[in-house]
């Protein structure tokens, strides 16, 4: 789960990381009070979860109160339905640095990443100038050791007071990484001010979804949802992405769903939605179909080949869903796996014509979507 | 022959008294797996499928000389259960749990390396050597998928594995040992780490890997071929060729990050070292034929 910048910065502050003064506002009229506290110049920052806010015009540096006010009004009226805006003091910047801590799957260790070239896209830098990126593996059993933090801080050739502050910052950021079961904790840019202070200019904190049971202080659902279907899927924890094509996918198994997605493209079809109701969700056929029916599509394609997610249980769920929801569009089924013969019987008894071959099912769905018959 | 598990492997089941644990213990035994006992703290004295239950893995090892442990343990308890098995000296551990915390998996992988042990999973169906034995949750009785043969299969998926393996069997082949490394970003053991075992196995004549976008496990396999660690023919099927960039689709491990992990990168890496990549599941068998792999 991705946190908003203001949430990440609250966490940073609590961990002893310096952040700029700021006020969070939810209505345009709150800007007066915010400006009284923060002053000008200031930075007006939309609290949205998407990256590249600067480029998208969602973060603006403003010099005067009037400029700040008109920017706030513009952003609250933005199509993205921005709910919160951070008014942050403008910092006197001497230098920008990049810092993050993540997990390196190959090493199977934590990884502290630092670059003296801050404020830029680290993925681009990784390709163009990889030598400018410092990577320090962290053994999670011992944690980030002070000598590691110190070695990296000294290598950045900063004044002593800055070096000391950076060492502390790396160690504090590691504490955040562990405490919050982070997939990624990132400060980009990390400012070194003209007064030689080290201040977090931005804050990104992504909590591992599998660890949410022990990270209860944050709401599970806080992404900005574009559609009702997306919201309902998220509420159920069902992986779902909406597109604007013809075929609604209701498949089980992440790899299989992705493969069916590829096969539809090979056959010249288009996707209305990706929905994966395997694993812990295999008994949720009714909910899954309800979500699929909220998406405009010409046909719903159901493909499964489960082991623990038994075929007979899924077939019963699908029949139940069809009887309850009375779908207004054709359904193509291809249900295989544990107890697959029972599944075929269940589907046939309900008047469906189950297919047994993925490619055939995909071709059938594409044909229907293009106006052909079942 | 097979790798990792056969009819002689002495298996204990951690979490044997749970619903999934007892259900799949029955099927593991039915296939021929030597499940000798189970472990559930506080349930010592009970019997499941005729097998005694102990309070600790240490007791299981003392009574039965166990050499592999199968975990049917919830995600939040998995780290402790794996550490217990490692502490008892077990070198082969399979965990099917879906939802193990990321940092726990990092610690599990570090501990496994230190103990020179294999931890397979989580988020997997496990390991199966068809007609011999399995540790995991495979419907081994579906013959159009779990047929014995000479193809070693490694996979990151569950349902997709059934799909692809059914196509391998449709083409007239069978499987020596199938290992599901799991769909999480940090699996206990990675594809390339199993290659020396497959290379040494006389029965395995070719390898099929079932991968997808994200991560670098497929690229690591290409490196192993380049270094001569694997000399047997290899065919790959990779899901997510047409997946939109920057979108989290598929398994948790399946995102393109740091400019690495796209299916195109993987295809380039694999074909450069002589492996073949199938565009569709059905073509995997055809490519095995193209590499002159005998049908056994």
XYZ file of C-alpha atoms in Angstrom:
670
model
C 0.000 0.000 0.000
C 1.284 3.396 -1.012
C 1.009 6.250 1.475
C 0.402 9.873 0.599
C 3.307 12.287 0.934
C 1.804 13.866 4.047
C 1.428 10.474 5.715
C 4.973 9.481 4.821
C 6.268 12.778 6.199
C 4.365 12.293 9.464
C 6.134 8.953 9.786
C 9.494 10.568 8.952
C 8.995 13.300 11.524
C 8.183 10.761 14.206
C 11.400 8.922 13.271
C 13.504 12.051 13.760
C 13.863 13.026 10.109
C 13.628 16.776 9.468
C 10.780 17.843 7.168
C 9.851 21.344 6.002
C 7.078 23.236 7.835
C 3.732 22.591 6.236
C -0.032 22.757 6.640
C -2.486 20.322 5.074
C -5.680 21.853 3.722
C -8.933 20.272 2.525
C -10.820 23.382 1.363
C -9.729 26.466 -0.621
C -10.664 28.817 2.229
C -8.150 27.138 4.543
C -5.318 28.646 2.480
C -5.332 31.927 4.496
C -4.525 30.178 7.732
C -1.957 27.944 6.001
C -0.132 30.920 4.490
C -0.084 32.667 7.850
C 1.793 29.691 9.273
C 4.022 28.783 6.331
C 4.583 32.149 4.611
C 5.740 32.770 1.070
C 7.343 31.651 -1.100
C 5.780 28.233 -0.639
C 5.157 25.006 -2.511
C 1.570 23.926 -3.256
C 1.544 20.124 -3.380
C -1.457 18.009 -4.399
C -1.735 14.859 -2.330
C -2.186 12.188 -4.978
C -0.545 8.800 -5.189
C 0.662 8.965 -8.775
C 4.303 9.752 -9.454
C 5.620 12.597 -11.618
C 3.493 15.235 -9.872
C 5.815 18.045 -10.908
C 5.616 17.226 -14.601
C 1.831 16.828 -14.375
C 1.515 20.335 -12.884
C 0.280 18.981 -9.549
C 3.106 20.532 -7.538
C 3.761 24.258 -7.959
C 6.309 26.649 -6.484
C 4.554 29.961 -5.743
C 6.139 33.303 -4.824
C 3.184 35.329 -3.597
C 0.029 34.748 -1.572
C -2.136 35.571 -4.587
C -0.282 33.021 -6.699
C -0.641 30.369 -3.977
C -4.374 31.046 -3.646
C -5.123 30.799 -7.347
C -3.066 27.613 -7.567
C -5.036 26.061 -4.682
C -8.338 26.922 -6.382
C -7.123 25.481 -9.671
C -6.027 22.225 -7.999
C -9.212 21.734 -5.959
C -11.148 22.052 -9.239
C -8.870 19.588 -11.015
C -10.337 16.508 -12.761
C -8.390 14.261 -10.389
C -10.723 15.230 -7.504
C -7.825 16.178 -5.230
C -8.963 16.005 -1.619
C -5.926 17.311 0.229
C -3.255 19.868 -0.614
C -0.052 20.413 1.317
C 1.195 23.988 1.661
C 4.883 23.659 2.383
C 7.552 26.250 3.110
C 10.074 26.759 0.327
C 13.487 25.556 1.422
C 16.742 27.351 0.600
C 18.354 24.577 -1.423
C 22.094 24.148 -1.778
C 22.068 20.566 -3.076
C 19.646 17.682 -3.743
C 20.373 14.040 -2.952
C 18.519 10.775 -3.628
C 18.005 8.230 -0.817
C 15.897 5.089 -0.661
C 15.742 1.723 1.051
C 14.098 -1.261 -0.629
C 14.409 -5.049 -0.905
C 16.709 -6.536 -3.511
C 15.053 -9.816 -4.533
C 18.201 -11.200 -6.175
C 20.397 -10.651 -3.125
C 17.535 -11.440 -0.764
C 18.620 -8.451 1.333
C 17.649 -4.900 2.090
C 19.286 -2.287 -0.132
C 20.190 1.308 0.711
C 20.436 3.366 -2.468
C 22.046 6.813 -2.422
C 22.975 9.203 -5.182
C 24.487 12.665 -5.040
C 22.313 13.430 -8.064
C 18.954 14.014 -6.386
C 15.655 15.279 -7.655
C 15.801 13.229 -10.807
C 14.357 9.954 -12.013
C 16.561 7.314 -10.427
C 15.550 4.696 -13.005
C 16.838 6.927 -15.783
C 20.080 7.563 -13.877
C 20.461 3.796 -13.330
C 20.574 3.389 -17.098
C 22.555 6.483 -18.115
C 25.065 6.857 -15.251
C 24.953 3.760 -13.039
C 28.330 4.696 -11.515
C 26.653 7.640 -9.762
C 24.450 5.336 -7.693
C 25.707 3.850 -4.418
C 24.087 0.564 -3.420
C 24.642 -0.888 0.028
C 23.157 -4.337 0.816
C 21.679 -4.661 4.306
C 21.495 -7.917 6.239
C 18.098 -7.623 7.923
C 19.242 -9.817 10.791
C 21.683 -7.103 11.925
C 20.088 -4.089 10.307
C 21.861 -1.136 8.708
C 25.121 -0.846 10.670
C 26.450 2.597 11.656
C 29.705 1.903 9.772
C 27.715 1.400 6.563
C 25.791 4.642 7.028
C 29.019 6.468 7.866
C 31.014 5.058 4.924
C 28.347 6.197 2.466
C 27.844 9.604 4.085
C 31.593 10.363 4.007
C 31.820 9.301 0.370
C 29.454 12.169 -0.534
C 32.148 14.745 0.434
C 29.903 17.126 2.330
C 30.747 19.485 5.206
C 31.148 17.626 8.484
C 27.870 18.826 9.979
C 26.013 17.576 6.880
C 27.843 14.247 6.936
C 26.814 13.707 10.568
C 23.207 14.573 9.733
C 23.225 12.170 6.771
C 24.489 9.277 8.912
C 21.635 9.898 11.341
C 19.166 10.180 8.479
C 20.211 6.854 6.876
C 19.861 5.069 10.227
C 16.480 6.692 10.933
C 15.204 5.865 7.475
C 16.184 2.226 8.002
C 14.150 2.223 11.227
C 11.136 3.414 9.194
C 11.787 0.715 6.571
C 11.695 -2.052 9.167
C 8.995 -0.685 11.458
C 6.556 -0.167 8.596
C 7.390 -3.374 6.624
C 8.250 -1.162 3.676
C 8.596 -2.332 0.106
C 10.134 1.041 -0.533
C 10.918 4.129 1.499
C 12.292 6.975 -0.571
C 13.302 10.619 -0.154
C 13.761 12.289 -3.517
C 14.883 14.963 -3.283
C 16.628 15.106 0.055
C 17.627 18.754 0.450
C 20.859 20.039 1.862
C 19.984 23.632 2.681
C 22.221 26.690 2.503
C 22.184 26.566 6.320
C 23.603 23.008 6.064
C 20.497 21.315 7.302
C 19.320 17.980 5.851
C 15.590 18.111 5.049
C 13.235 15.624 3.347
C 11.782 17.402 0.297
C 9.440 14.572 -0.608
C 8.383 11.330 1.014
C 7.405 8.005 -0.454
C 6.479 5.037 1.704
C 5.048 1.818 0.292
C 3.976 -0.785 2.817
C 4.084 -4.451 1.798
C 0.478 -5.601 1.300
C 1.232 -8.962 2.930
C 2.222 -7.142 6.125
C -0.922 -5.047 6.509
C -2.164 -7.282 9.327
C 0.597 -5.878 11.527
C 0.382 -2.316 10.150
C -3.152 -1.553 11.253
C -2.691 2.189 11.772
C -3.358 2.957 8.111
C -6.647 2.476 6.290
C -6.386 -0.347 3.840
C -8.306 1.484 1.184
C -7.064 4.893 0.235
C -6.099 4.758 -3.394
C -7.852 7.204 -5.666
C -10.414 5.053 -7.475
C -11.523 5.999 -10.940
C -14.586 3.722 -11.089
C -17.071 1.975 -8.798
C -15.803 -1.383 -10.097
C -12.239 -0.532 -9.037
C -13.391 0.494 -5.594
C -15.487 -2.654 -5.052
C -12.666 -4.906 -6.235
C -10.230 -3.191 -3.870
C -12.656 -3.593 -0.994
C -12.713 -7.344 -1.614
C -8.961 -7.471 -2.210
C -9.554 -8.832 -5.723
C -6.844 -7.782 -8.239
C -8.602 -5.694 -10.885
C -7.673 -3.235 -13.619
C -10.157 -1.515 -15.893
C -9.380 -0.891 -19.563
C -11.640 0.249 -22.386
C -11.823 -2.810 -24.668
C -14.493 -5.463 -25.328
C -13.712 -8.571 -23.281
C -14.186 -8.755 -19.525
C -11.670 -11.163 -17.974
C -12.743 -13.129 -14.929
C -9.897 -15.580 -14.474
C -8.150 -17.353 -11.624
C -4.416 -17.434 -11.120
C -2.203 -14.403 -11.703
C 0.023 -16.037 -14.306
C -2.878 -17.626 -16.178
C -4.865 -14.377 -16.256
C -1.849 -12.545 -17.644
C -1.430 -15.261 -20.281
C -5.104 -15.064 -21.311
C -4.617 -11.293 -21.558
C -1.727 -11.914 -24.004
C -3.697 -14.513 -26.013
C -6.622 -12.108 -26.512
C -4.224 -9.550 -27.960
C -2.671 -12.181 -30.254
C -6.169 -13.008 -31.560
C -6.913 -9.348 -32.270
C -9.252 -8.791 -29.314
C -9.290 -6.014 -26.712
C -9.685 -6.129 -22.919
C -12.421 -4.422 -20.904
C -11.024 -5.476 -17.542
C -8.467 -7.690 -15.857
C -9.929 -9.512 -12.843
C -8.211 -12.348 -11.013
C -10.315 -14.249 -8.495
C -7.953 -17.126 -7.740
C -6.129 -18.009 -4.527
C -8.032 -16.803 -1.464
C -10.860 -15.403 -3.653
C -11.910 -18.523 -5.532
C -15.222 -18.762 -3.720
C -16.130 -15.184 -4.694
C -17.510 -15.850 -8.195
C -20.701 -13.888 -7.482
C -18.812 -10.783 -6.360
C -16.324 -11.161 -9.223
C -19.087 -11.316 -11.820
C -20.928 -8.422 -10.195
C -17.774 -6.318 -10.626
C -17.292 -7.481 -14.238
C -20.892 -6.548 -15.044
C -20.233 -2.977 -13.867
C -17.655 -2.616 -16.635
C -18.904 -2.025 -20.197
C -17.986 -5.154 -22.173
C -19.418 -7.385 -24.895
C -18.574 -10.744 -23.354
C -17.167 -12.139 -20.104
C -14.453 -14.774 -20.425
C -13.883 -17.085 -17.462
C -10.707 -19.205 -17.566
C -9.392 -21.227 -14.606
C -7.059 -24.190 -14.047
C -6.856 -24.388 -10.272
C -5.422 -26.804 -7.761
C -6.542 -25.649 -4.302
C -9.046 -23.399 -6.076
C -11.236 -26.361 -7.004
C -12.977 -26.379 -10.403
C -16.273 -27.752 -9.045
C -16.466 -25.050 -6.372
C -15.769 -22.353 -8.954
C -18.335 -23.822 -11.374
C -20.979 -23.786 -8.645
C -20.091 -20.176 -7.873
C -20.377 -19.195 -11.530
C -23.763 -20.885 -11.929
C -24.952 -19.194 -8.736
C -23.705 -15.831 -10.042
C -25.479 -16.247 -13.379
C -28.747 -17.201 -11.685
C -28.589 -14.302 -9.245
C -27.207 -11.576 -11.491
C -28.821 -12.572 -14.818
C -25.938 -11.156 -16.911
C -26.924 -9.052 -19.931
C -24.045 -10.387 -22.050
C -22.645 -13.780 -23.130
C -20.402 -15.736 -20.741
C -17.667 -18.034 -22.071
C -16.352 -20.587 -19.567
C -13.234 -22.746 -19.546
C -12.954 -24.294 -16.071
C -10.285 -26.933 -15.450
C -8.246 -28.320 -12.542
C -9.114 -30.228 -9.377
C -12.517 -31.957 -9.869
C -12.836 -30.635 -13.431
C -15.244 -33.327 -14.625
C -17.742 -32.426 -11.895
C -17.315 -28.795 -12.936
C -18.264 -29.576 -16.535
C -21.396 -31.405 -15.329
C -22.412 -28.480 -13.122
C -21.975 -25.964 -15.947
C -23.850 -28.134 -18.486
C -26.709 -28.727 -16.048
C -27.095 -24.956 -15.826
C -27.391 -24.681 -19.605
C -23.861 -23.428 -20.290
C -21.586 -24.845 -22.962
C -18.247 -25.157 -21.144
C -15.084 -25.131 -23.240
C -11.999 -27.049 -22.174
C -9.202 -25.439 -24.153
C -7.873 -21.974 -23.313
C -7.065 -20.942 -26.879
C -10.487 -22.056 -28.101
C -12.156 -20.104 -25.294
C -10.127 -17.009 -26.175
C -11.015 -17.303 -29.883
C -14.688 -17.743 -28.998
C -14.697 -14.636 -26.807
C -12.929 -12.585 -29.484
C -15.430 -13.796 -32.104
C -18.395 -12.793 -29.911
C -16.810 -9.436 -29.113
C -16.453 -8.800 -32.831
C -20.131 -9.516 -33.436
C -19.999 -13.239 -34.172
C -22.067 -15.975 -32.580
C -21.179 -18.103 -29.582
C 15.387 -40.498 -10.639
C 14.019 -37.080 -9.946
C 15.191 -34.106 -7.957
C 14.312 -32.732 -4.524
C 11.740 -35.388 -3.678
C 11.084 -39.048 -4.464
C 9.489 -42.053 -2.781
C 12.434 -42.328 -0.351
C 12.258 -38.761 1.005
C 11.132 -38.795 4.650
C 8.623 -35.989 5.051
C 6.978 -34.385 8.058
C 4.032 -32.002 7.736
C 4.025 -28.849 9.874
C 0.425 -27.801 10.407
C -0.869 -31.323 9.695
C -3.944 -30.930 11.900
C -5.349 -27.992 9.916
C -7.932 -28.364 7.157
C -5.519 -27.941 4.241
C -2.787 -29.837 6.085
C -4.829 -32.979 6.652
C -6.488 -32.837 3.196
C -3.222 -32.639 1.272
C -1.410 -35.059 3.605
C -3.916 -37.667 2.452
C -3.151 -36.920 -1.209
C 0.609 -36.809 -0.660
C 0.460 -40.297 0.887
C -1.880 -41.531 -1.871
C 0.739 -40.579 -4.495
C 3.448 -42.511 -2.645
C 5.092 -39.806 -0.538
C 6.647 -41.066 2.692
C 4.863 -38.776 5.100
C 6.013 -40.168 8.440
C 4.544 -37.699 10.901
C 3.179 -34.236 11.494
C 3.860 -31.303 13.802
C 1.329 -29.027 15.495
C 2.285 -27.515 18.855
C -0.121 -28.748 21.521
C -1.513 -31.635 19.451
C 1.071 -34.321 20.299
C -0.601 -37.702 20.737
C -3.097 -37.237 17.903
C -2.914 -39.154 14.638
C -3.730 -37.770 11.167
C -4.057 -40.273 8.306
C -2.497 -42.765 10.715
C 0.593 -40.600 11.247
C 1.651 -39.395 14.704
C 1.596 -35.696 15.536
C 4.393 -34.079 17.594
C 4.686 -30.767 19.415
C 7.970 -29.836 17.731
C 9.950 -30.494 14.570
C 12.884 -31.528 16.780
C 10.787 -34.390 18.186
C 9.703 -35.393 14.663
C 13.329 -35.553 13.529
C 14.365 -37.557 16.615
C 11.654 -40.169 16.125
C 11.672 -40.506 12.329
C 14.936 -39.155 10.870
C 12.985 -36.616 8.827
C 14.767 -34.978 5.874
C 12.077 -32.720 4.425
C 9.312 -30.587 5.897
C 6.078 -29.549 4.241
C 4.437 -26.451 5.766
C 0.699 -25.865 5.816
C 1.103 -22.870 8.108
C -0.577 -19.437 7.819
C 1.559 -16.619 6.329
C 2.059 -14.758 9.595
C 3.455 -17.881 11.326
C 5.585 -19.045 8.402
C 8.846 -17.379 9.439
C 8.797 -19.101 12.818
C 7.844 -22.466 11.298
C 10.661 -22.308 8.712
C 13.186 -21.298 11.388
C 12.060 -24.263 13.491
C 12.601 -26.674 10.595
C 16.039 -25.171 9.848
C 16.966 -25.357 13.517
C 16.040 -29.059 13.529
C 18.537 -29.595 10.696
C 16.052 -30.070 7.837
C 17.493 -29.087 4.448
C 14.367 -29.256 2.266
C 11.416 -27.108 3.217
C 8.319 -26.260 1.169
C 5.892 -23.511 2.200
C 2.729 -22.938 0.180
C 1.457 -19.946 2.192
C 0.197 -17.054 0.074
C 0.756 -13.718 1.806
C 4.065 -14.077 3.697
C 5.343 -10.605 4.718
C 8.151 -9.388 2.456
C 10.659 -8.746 5.250
C 9.938 -12.199 6.701
C 10.789 -13.766 3.334
C 14.082 -11.848 3.232
C 14.965 -13.223 6.677
C 13.860 -16.738 5.671
C 16.037 -16.645 2.557
C 19.069 -15.422 4.510
C 18.608 -18.145 7.127
C 18.135 -20.851 4.472
C 21.390 -19.838 2.760
C 23.237 -19.935 6.060
C 21.945 -23.467 6.725
C 22.679 -24.613 3.152
C 19.017 -25.512 2.884
C 16.393 -25.169 0.164
C 13.224 -23.326 1.078
C 10.685 -23.568 -1.752
C 7.894 -20.938 -1.848
C 5.841 -19.262 -0.545
C 2.838 -18.650 -2.733
C 3.326 -21.933 -4.580
C 1.716 -25.335 -5.079
C 5.040 -26.951 -4.075
C 7.175 -29.687 -5.622
C 6.021 -32.864 -7.397
C 7.794 -35.781 -9.027
C 4.784 -37.364 -10.824
C 3.979 -40.974 -9.873
C 6.601 -40.854 -7.087
C 5.985 -38.211 -4.453
C 5.013 -34.613 -3.799
C 5.266 -31.897 -1.189
C 2.426 -29.499 -1.785
C -1.081 -29.213 -3.118
C -1.165 -30.737 -6.599
C -4.154 -32.646 -8.002
C -1.681 -35.387 -9.002
C -4.511 -37.627 -10.194
C -5.194 -35.397 -13.224
C -3.207 -37.470 -15.702
C -3.312 -34.972 -18.536
C -1.138 -32.712 -16.373
C 0.866 -34.843 -13.938
C 2.380 -37.453 -16.235
C 5.812 -38.863 -15.511
C 8.513 -38.135 -18.038
C 11.831 -36.482 -18.810
C 11.051 -32.746 -18.627
C 12.089 -30.746 -15.556
C 9.631 -27.896 -14.984
C 10.169 -24.751 -12.918
C 7.465 -22.156 -12.470
C 6.401 -18.951 -10.705
C 2.669 -19.684 -11.137
C -0.016 -22.148 -10.094
C -2.870 -22.241 -12.584
C -0.595 -21.286 -15.483
C 1.602 -24.243 -14.599
C -1.346 -26.578 -15.057
C -2.094 -24.885 -18.380
C 1.468 -25.197 -19.716
C 2.136 -28.649 -18.290
C -1.086 -29.949 -19.878
C 0.328 -28.744 -23.210
C 3.673 -30.482 -22.556
C 1.753 -33.703 -21.917
C -0.505 -33.115 -24.956
C 2.661 -33.037 -27.083
C 3.632 -36.482 -25.778
C 6.048 -35.538 -22.998
C 5.936 -35.957 -19.226
C 7.525 -34.378 -16.167
C 10.500 -35.575 -14.074
C 10.137 -33.029 -11.269
C 8.086 -29.845 -11.203
C 9.172 -27.098 -8.796
C 6.960 -24.115 -8.092
C 9.331 -21.463 -6.751
C 6.319 -19.248 -6.065
C 4.897 -15.935 -7.193
C 6.253 -13.622 -4.476
C 8.947 -11.009 -5.117
C 11.395 -12.835 -2.833
C 11.067 -16.603 -3.184
C 13.007 -18.844 -0.800
C 14.940 -20.338 -3.715
C 15.315 -18.925 -7.229
C 15.108 -20.703 -10.603
C 18.867 -20.703 -11.250
C 19.622 -22.257 -7.857
C 17.836 -25.482 -8.877
C 19.626 -25.833 -12.210
C 22.631 -27.826 -10.870
C 20.165 -30.405 -9.504
C 18.369 -30.761 -12.843
C 21.705 -30.857 -14.681
C 22.845 -33.777 -12.506
C 19.562 -35.682 -12.793
C 19.839 -38.483 -15.366
C 16.101 -38.641 -15.941
C 15.716 -34.950 -16.793
C 16.583 -34.403 -20.460
C 15.249 -30.878 -20.921
C 13.966 -27.992 -18.816
C 10.844 -25.881 -19.197
C 10.593 -22.649 -17.223
C 7.272 -20.894 -16.824
C 7.994 -17.272 -16.054
C 6.409 -13.897 -16.420
C 7.223 -10.217 -16.511
C 9.079 -8.693 -13.568
C 12.168 -9.646 -11.609
C 15.317 -11.186 -13.058
C 14.924 -14.912 -12.406
C 14.688 -15.774 -16.120
C 17.771 -13.674 -16.895
C 19.669 -15.525 -14.142
C 18.775 -18.810 -15.888
C 20.234 -17.404 -19.118
C 23.428 -16.515 -17.209
C 23.647 -20.066 -15.840
C 23.394 -21.468 -19.369
C 26.118 -19.088 -20.512
C 28.355 -20.237 -17.655
C 27.805 -23.903 -18.523
C 25.947 -24.715 -15.289
C 23.071 -25.992 -17.420
C 23.868 -27.755 -20.686
C 20.472 -29.411 -21.239
C 17.967 -27.884 -23.702
C 15.619 -25.275 -22.266
C 12.262 -23.913 -23.406
C 10.548 -20.993 -21.691
C 7.007 -19.725 -21.647
C 6.653 -16.158 -20.358
C 3.371 -14.486 -19.445
C 2.817 -10.752 -19.770
C 4.255 -9.990 -23.238
C 1.471 -7.507 -23.919
C 1.093 -6.247 -20.328
C 0.930 -2.463 -20.015
C 4.112 -0.898 -18.634
C 4.080 0.453 -15.099
C 0.913 -1.468 -14.221
C 0.967 -4.029 -11.429
C -0.498 -7.071 -13.161
C -0.076 -10.705 -12.228
C 1.909 -11.833 -9.203
C 3.347 -9.476 -6.621
C 6.754 -10.165 -8.140
C 5.515 -9.309 -11.604
C 6.269 -5.646 -12.077
C 8.816 -4.067 -14.310
C 11.172 -2.089 -12.085
C 14.532 -0.395 -12.390
C 14.266 -0.684 -16.162
C 14.567 -4.450 -15.781
C 12.186 -7.351 -16.041
C 10.246 -6.800 -19.263
C 9.370 -9.934 -21.213
C 11.390 -8.600 -24.200
C 14.525 -8.432 -21.986
C 13.941 -11.995 -20.865
C 13.400 -13.271 -24.417
C 16.612 -11.587 -25.568
C 18.627 -13.005 -22.663
C 17.307 -16.538 -23.163
C 17.491 -16.741 -26.951
C 21.057 -15.363 -26.925
C 22.175 -18.498 -25.068
C 20.269 -20.913 -27.308
C 17.090 -21.392 -25.283
C 13.742 -21.175 -27.088
C 10.788 -19.081 -25.945
C 7.221 -20.171 -26.756
C 4.714 -17.482 -27.636
C 1.768 -19.609 -26.481
C 1.472 -22.454 -23.958
C 0.588 -24.879 -26.763
C 3.886 -24.185 -28.555
C 6.079 -25.364 -25.652
C 5.801 -28.993 -26.812
C 6.599 -28.022 -30.415
C 9.770 -26.258 -29.287
C 10.863 -29.291 -27.263
C 10.508 -31.305 -30.486
C 12.522 -28.688 -32.350
C 15.327 -29.156 -29.804
C 15.178 -32.927 -30.505
C 14.110 -33.845 -26.989
C 13.046 -37.518 -26.947
C 9.493 -38.329 -25.830
C 9.746 -40.555 -22.775
